[in-house]
Short mmCIF file of C-alpha atoms and ligand atoms in Angstrom, two decimals:
data_model
loop_
_atom_site.label_atom_id
_atom_site.label_comp_id
_atom_site.label_asym_id
_atom_site.label_seq_id
_atom_site.Cartn_x
_atom_site.Cartn_y
_atom_site.Cartn_z
CA UNK A 1 -0.06 -0.37 0.19
CA UNK A 2 1.31 3.39 -1.07
CA UNK A 3 1.04 6.23 1.71
CA UNK A 4 0.17 9.39 -0.57
CA UNK A 5 2.93 13.03 -1.00
CA UNK A 6 0.83 15.89 -1.22
CA UNK A 7 4.21 18.97 -1.70
CA UNK A 8 4.12 22.01 -2.46
CA UNK A 9 6.58 24.14 -4.68
CA UNK A 10 6.10 27.39 -3.83
CA UNK A 11 9.52 28.19 -6.59
CA UNK A 12 10.49 31.86 -6.26
CA UNK A 13 7.29 33.07 -4.04
CA UNK A 14 7.15 34.19 -0.56
CA UNK A 15 8.30 36.13 2.32
CA UNK A 16 8.79 36.21 5.92
CA UNK A 17 5.02 37.94 5.94
CA UNK A 18 2.89 35.58 3.72
CA UNK A 19 5.13 32.49 4.61
CA UNK A 20 3.94 33.04 8.55
CA UNK A 21 0.15 33.49 7.47
CA UNK A 22 0.04 30.61 4.88
CA UNK A 23 2.08 28.09 7.54
CA UNK A 24 -0.26 28.76 10.05
CA UNK A 25 -3.07 28.30 8.10
CA UNK A 26 -1.74 24.50 7.29
CA UNK A 27 -0.38 23.77 9.51
CA UNK A 28 -4.18 24.42 12.06
CA UNK A 29 -6.06 21.91 9.04
CA UNK A 30 -3.01 19.69 8.74
CA UNK A 31 -2.98 16.54 11.04
CA UNK A 32 -0.84 13.94 10.52
CA UNK A 33 -2.69 10.77 8.87
CA UNK A 34 -1.61 7.46 7.87
CA UNK A 35 -3.18 7.88 4.25
CA UNK A 36 -1.22 11.27 3.29
CA UNK A 37 2.08 13.19 4.26
CA UNK A 38 2.61 16.24 3.38
CA UNK A 39 5.45 18.50 1.94
CA UNK A 40 6.66 22.38 1.23
CA UNK A 41 9.38 23.30 -0.57
CA UNK A 42 10.07 27.01 0.06
CA UNK A 43 12.87 28.92 -1.02
CA UNK A 44 16.15 28.33 0.41
CA UNK A 45 16.70 31.02 2.20
CA UNK A 46 13.47 30.34 4.25
CA UNK A 47 13.56 27.27 4.93
CA UNK A 48 15.27 27.95 8.60
CA UNK A 49 12.13 29.84 9.40
CA UNK A 50 9.65 27.16 7.81
CA UNK A 51 11.37 24.47 9.53
CA UNK A 52 11.09 26.50 12.91
CA UNK A 53 7.14 27.13 12.41
CA UNK A 54 6.86 23.58 11.24
CA UNK A 55 8.09 22.22 14.46
CA UNK A 56 5.51 19.59 15.57
CA UNK A 57 3.49 20.06 13.02
CA UNK A 58 2.60 16.98 10.47
CA UNK A 59 3.98 18.90 7.29
CA UNK A 60 7.07 17.90 6.50
CA UNK A 61 10.19 20.73 4.74
CA UNK A 62 11.78 20.32 1.47
CA UNK A 63 14.26 22.19 -0.80
CA UNK A 64 13.34 22.77 -4.43
CA UNK A 65 17.63 21.78 -5.40
CA UNK A 66 20.46 20.57 -4.48
CA UNK A 67 24.22 20.91 -5.38
CA UNK A 68 25.32 17.70 -7.01
CA UNK A 69 28.61 17.92 -5.40
CA UNK A 70 29.28 17.89 -1.40
CA UNK A 71 30.89 21.44 -0.57
CA UNK A 72 34.12 23.33 -1.79
CA UNK A 73 33.80 26.30 -4.14
CA UNK A 74 30.66 26.30 -5.77
CA UNK A 75 28.98 30.05 -5.29
CA UNK A 76 25.47 30.57 -4.84
CA UNK A 77 24.66 26.40 -4.77
CA UNK A 78 23.09 24.75 -1.66
CA UNK A 79 24.71 21.46 -0.67
CA UNK A 80 21.99 18.00 0.51
CA UNK A 81 24.12 17.84 4.21
CA UNK A 82 23.16 21.56 4.91
CA UNK A 83 19.31 21.38 3.54
CA UNK A 84 19.70 17.95 6.13
CA UNK A 85 21.57 19.75 8.54
CA UNK A 86 18.84 22.49 9.10
CA UNK A 87 15.74 19.93 8.87
CA UNK A 88 14.82 19.00 5.06
CA UNK A 89 13.46 15.40 4.69
CA UNK A 90 12.49 15.86 0.85
CA UNK A 91 14.22 18.47 -2.06
CA UNK A 92 13.27 18.09 -6.10
CA UNK A 93 15.47 17.43 -8.39
CA UNK A 94 15.21 17.83 -12.46
CA UNK A 95 12.49 20.41 -12.09
CA UNK A 96 11.70 21.58 -15.38
CA UNK A 97 11.97 25.07 -15.00
CA UNK A 98 15.51 24.08 -13.59
CA UNK A 99 16.76 21.72 -16.38
CA UNK A 100 15.14 24.99 -19.16
CA UNK A 101 16.74 27.40 -17.39
CA UNK A 102 19.63 26.20 -15.73
CA UNK A 103 20.52 24.09 -18.08
CA UNK A 104 20.36 20.49 -15.97
CA UNK A 105 20.16 18.45 -18.39
CA UNK A 106 19.47 13.97 -16.82
CA UNK A 107 23.17 13.04 -15.77
CA UNK A 108 23.46 15.87 -14.11
CA UNK A 109 19.80 15.62 -12.59
CA UNK A 110 20.92 12.07 -11.54
CA UNK A 111 24.19 13.02 -9.35
CA UNK A 112 21.61 15.19 -7.96
CA UNK A 113 19.21 12.33 -7.05
CA UNK A 114 22.69 10.30 -5.50
CA UNK A 115 23.72 13.50 -3.48
CA UNK A 116 20.70 13.73 -2.24
CA UNK A 117 19.82 10.34 -0.65
CA UNK A 118 23.48 10.45 0.19
CA UNK A 119 22.72 12.78 2.62
CA UNK A 120 19.00 11.19 3.92
CA UNK A 121 16.97 13.51 2.08
CA UNK A 122 13.99 11.68 -0.27
CA UNK A 123 14.54 13.46 -3.90
CA UNK A 124 11.49 13.94 -5.74
CA UNK A 125 12.76 13.62 -9.33
CA UNK A 126 10.76 15.51 -11.70
CA UNK A 127 10.32 13.59 -15.53
CA UNK A 128 8.00 15.18 -18.04
CA UNK A 129 8.17 15.77 -21.66
CA UNK A 130 7.51 19.33 -23.35
CA UNK A 131 4.60 20.24 -25.51
CA UNK A 132 6.39 19.49 -29.27
CA UNK A 133 7.68 15.97 -27.57
CA UNK A 134 3.71 14.80 -26.97
CA UNK A 135 2.40 16.38 -30.17
CA UNK A 136 5.80 14.53 -32.53
CA UNK A 137 4.62 10.92 -29.92
CA UNK A 138 7.95 10.77 -28.14
CA UNK A 139 6.59 11.63 -24.93
CA UNK A 140 7.86 8.11 -23.90
CA UNK A 141 11.35 8.39 -25.30
CA UNK A 142 11.23 12.10 -23.16
CA UNK A 143 10.56 10.51 -20.04
CA UNK A 144 12.18 7.20 -20.41
CA UNK A 145 15.86 9.00 -20.96
CA UNK A 146 14.90 10.85 -17.86
CA UNK A 147 13.94 8.27 -15.92
CA UNK A 148 16.46 6.08 -17.14
CA UNK A 149 19.74 7.77 -16.42
CA UNK A 150 18.87 8.32 -12.92
CA UNK A 151 18.12 4.09 -12.58
CA UNK A 152 21.40 4.12 -14.81
CA UNK A 153 23.64 5.95 -12.72
CA UNK A 154 21.93 4.66 -8.93
CA UNK A 155 20.36 1.78 -9.68
CA UNK A 156 16.65 0.77 -9.14
CA UNK A 157 16.98 0.12 -5.57
CA UNK A 158 17.51 3.74 -4.33
CA UNK A 159 14.09 4.38 -5.76
CA UNK A 160 13.21 3.17 -2.52
CA UNK A 161 14.08 5.99 -0.80
CA UNK A 162 12.73 8.70 -3.56
CA UNK A 163 9.69 9.99 -4.98
CA UNK A 164 9.10 10.50 -9.02
CA UNK A 165 6.99 13.23 -10.10
CA UNK A 166 5.74 13.40 -13.55
CA UNK A 167 4.84 16.68 -15.02
CA UNK A 168 4.30 17.35 -18.59
CA UNK A 169 6.16 20.63 -18.91
CA UNK A 170 3.02 22.09 -20.94
CA UNK A 171 0.32 21.27 -17.60
CA UNK A 172 2.67 23.37 -15.12
CA UNK A 173 1.43 26.91 -14.51
CA UNK A 174 -0.78 26.62 -17.46
CA UNK A 175 -4.12 25.81 -16.10
CA UNK A 176 -3.99 22.75 -19.12
CA UNK A 177 -3.90 19.21 -16.77
CA UNK A 178 -3.24 16.25 -18.47
CA UNK A 179 -6.72 14.14 -19.31
CA UNK A 180 -7.02 11.48 -17.35
CA UNK A 181 -6.39 9.20 -19.70
CA UNK A 182 -2.34 10.76 -20.68
CA UNK A 183 -1.62 11.15 -17.00
CA UNK A 184 -2.98 7.68 -16.28
CA UNK A 185 -1.09 6.29 -19.57
CA UNK A 186 2.46 8.27 -18.27
CA UNK A 187 2.29 7.36 -14.51
CA UNK A 188 1.80 3.52 -15.85
CA UNK A 189 4.55 4.07 -18.59
CA UNK A 190 6.94 4.87 -14.98
CA UNK A 191 5.50 2.79 -13.66
CA UNK A 192 6.71 -0.76 -15.66
CA UNK A 193 9.73 1.24 -16.52
CA UNK A 194 11.16 0.80 -13.40
CA UNK A 195 9.38 -3.11 -12.74
CA UNK A 196 11.58 -4.28 -15.72
CA UNK A 197 14.40 -3.52 -13.40
CA UNK A 198 12.83 -4.03 -9.70
CA UNK A 199 8.57 -5.06 -9.94
CA UNK A 200 9.24 -5.04 -6.16
CA UNK A 201 10.59 -1.45 -5.92
CA UNK A 202 7.88 0.00 -8.79
CA UNK A 203 5.27 -1.20 -6.64
CA UNK A 204 6.06 0.86 -3.48
CA UNK A 205 7.75 3.72 -5.65
CA UNK A 206 5.37 6.59 -5.40
CA UNK A 207 4.38 8.62 -8.57
CA UNK A 208 2.90 12.25 -8.73
CA UNK A 209 1.47 13.91 -10.83
CA UNK A 210 2.57 17.88 -11.41
CA UNK A 211 0.74 20.30 -13.42
CA UNK A 212 -1.88 22.61 -12.38
CA UNK A 213 -3.00 20.90 -9.57
CA UNK A 214 -6.32 22.75 -8.13
CA UNK A 215 -8.88 21.53 -5.73
CA UNK A 216 -11.28 20.99 -8.06
CA UNK A 217 -9.16 18.57 -10.29
CA UNK A 218 -7.28 16.75 -7.75
CA UNK A 219 -9.70 13.60 -6.38
CA UNK A 220 -10.07 13.26 -10.16
CA UNK A 221 -6.34 12.92 -11.02
CA UNK A 222 -5.76 11.29 -7.43
CA UNK A 223 -8.34 8.29 -8.34
CA UNK A 224 -6.29 7.04 -11.07
CA UNK A 225 -4.03 3.70 -10.21
CA UNK A 226 -0.64 4.56 -10.67
CA UNK A 227 -0.94 8.48 -9.41
CA UNK A 228 0.21 8.57 -5.70
CA UNK A 229 -0.51 11.97 -4.91
CA UNK A 230 0.72 15.70 -6.38
CA UNK A 231 3.53 18.01 -6.95
CA UNK A 232 2.02 21.28 -6.26
CA UNK A 233 2.87 24.75 -7.37
CA UNK A 234 0.77 27.73 -7.67
CA UNK A 235 -2.02 25.94 -5.56
CA UNK A 236 0.25 25.30 -2.79
CA UNK A 237 0.61 29.09 -1.89
CA UNK A 238 -3.12 29.50 -1.31
CA UNK A 239 -4.05 27.63 2.27
CA UNK A 240 -7.70 26.95 1.37
CA UNK A 241 -6.43 25.01 -2.24
CA UNK A 242 -3.22 23.21 -1.00
CA UNK A 243 -5.73 21.96 2.04
CA UNK A 244 -7.87 20.74 -0.31
CA UNK A 245 -5.45 19.38 -2.85
CA UNK A 246 -4.44 17.69 0.47
CA UNK A 247 -8.17 16.65 1.56
CA UNK A 248 -8.65 15.06 -2.22
CA UNK A 249 -5.15 12.99 -1.46
CA UNK A 250 -6.30 11.90 1.87
CA UNK A 251 -9.42 10.47 0.77
CA UNK A 252 -8.45 8.37 -2.51
CA UNK A 253 -8.89 4.54 -1.92
CA UNK A 254 -5.61 3.09 -0.69
CA UNK A 255 -3.37 1.30 -3.58
C1 LIG B 1 5.11 23.11 -10.92
O1 LIG B 1 6.31 23.37 -10.38
O2 LIG B 1 5.57 21.74 -9.90
C2 LIG B 1 3.66 22.58 -10.60
C3 LIG B 1 3.30 21.67 -10.74
O3 LIG B 1 3.38 23.69 -10.94
P1 LIG B 1 1.68 24.37 -11.18
O4 LIG B 1 0.97 23.49 -10.16
O5 LIG B 1 1.21 25.30 -10.89
O6 LIG B 1 1.20 23.98 -12.74
#
């Protein structure tokens, strides 16, 4: 049985005052549950404050990125060990915005994934195709390349301490979501790809959906067989929306 995960990716949003307000609403409403784990991933500069505010709540904290290096002359980068030290449990790696803007390729993302796990963090590995890939029938090839790079580098057993997020790039922040068929197909493809190497690891692997998930479409997505929660961007900045999404994940039938 897989426990759902709903993780909020705040991206480059927030302020001390706005974060406090959002977190006080979330921590007042979100209780520990066997059905769903919840995390927020604020900008790195706010992590210590967010960890402090969420102490003794059911909400975990994650980073939005980590370095593939352990320490040294890497200006502006943040080591996975540092995230762990200040209280993070998760870190997003390979988000499409970083693959595009920072030109992170799959080999680099794989090194970040390994660095995250070495530090004791659970990586949330993002994979997903661009619109032109989907239109050209290349969705599975793109997702396979992103996934295989990490499977090859880290080994399939590493995926028992990881989460995968399928995020079609054309659905991120656009208001478009994958149709249930498109999402179900991509999630099944990811689980099968992992199962080719180890079926037990694949069965236990949490695969999140990300891309314009809102409180009113979450239940439909989370009901699909291979969807185990969501990576939530825009809607994670609004307390009522995020709580609605968490409730939808908690209410889904256990898989
Ligand atoms: C994301 O950036 O991971 C994301 C899913 O964003 P949004 O929910 O805003 O589409």
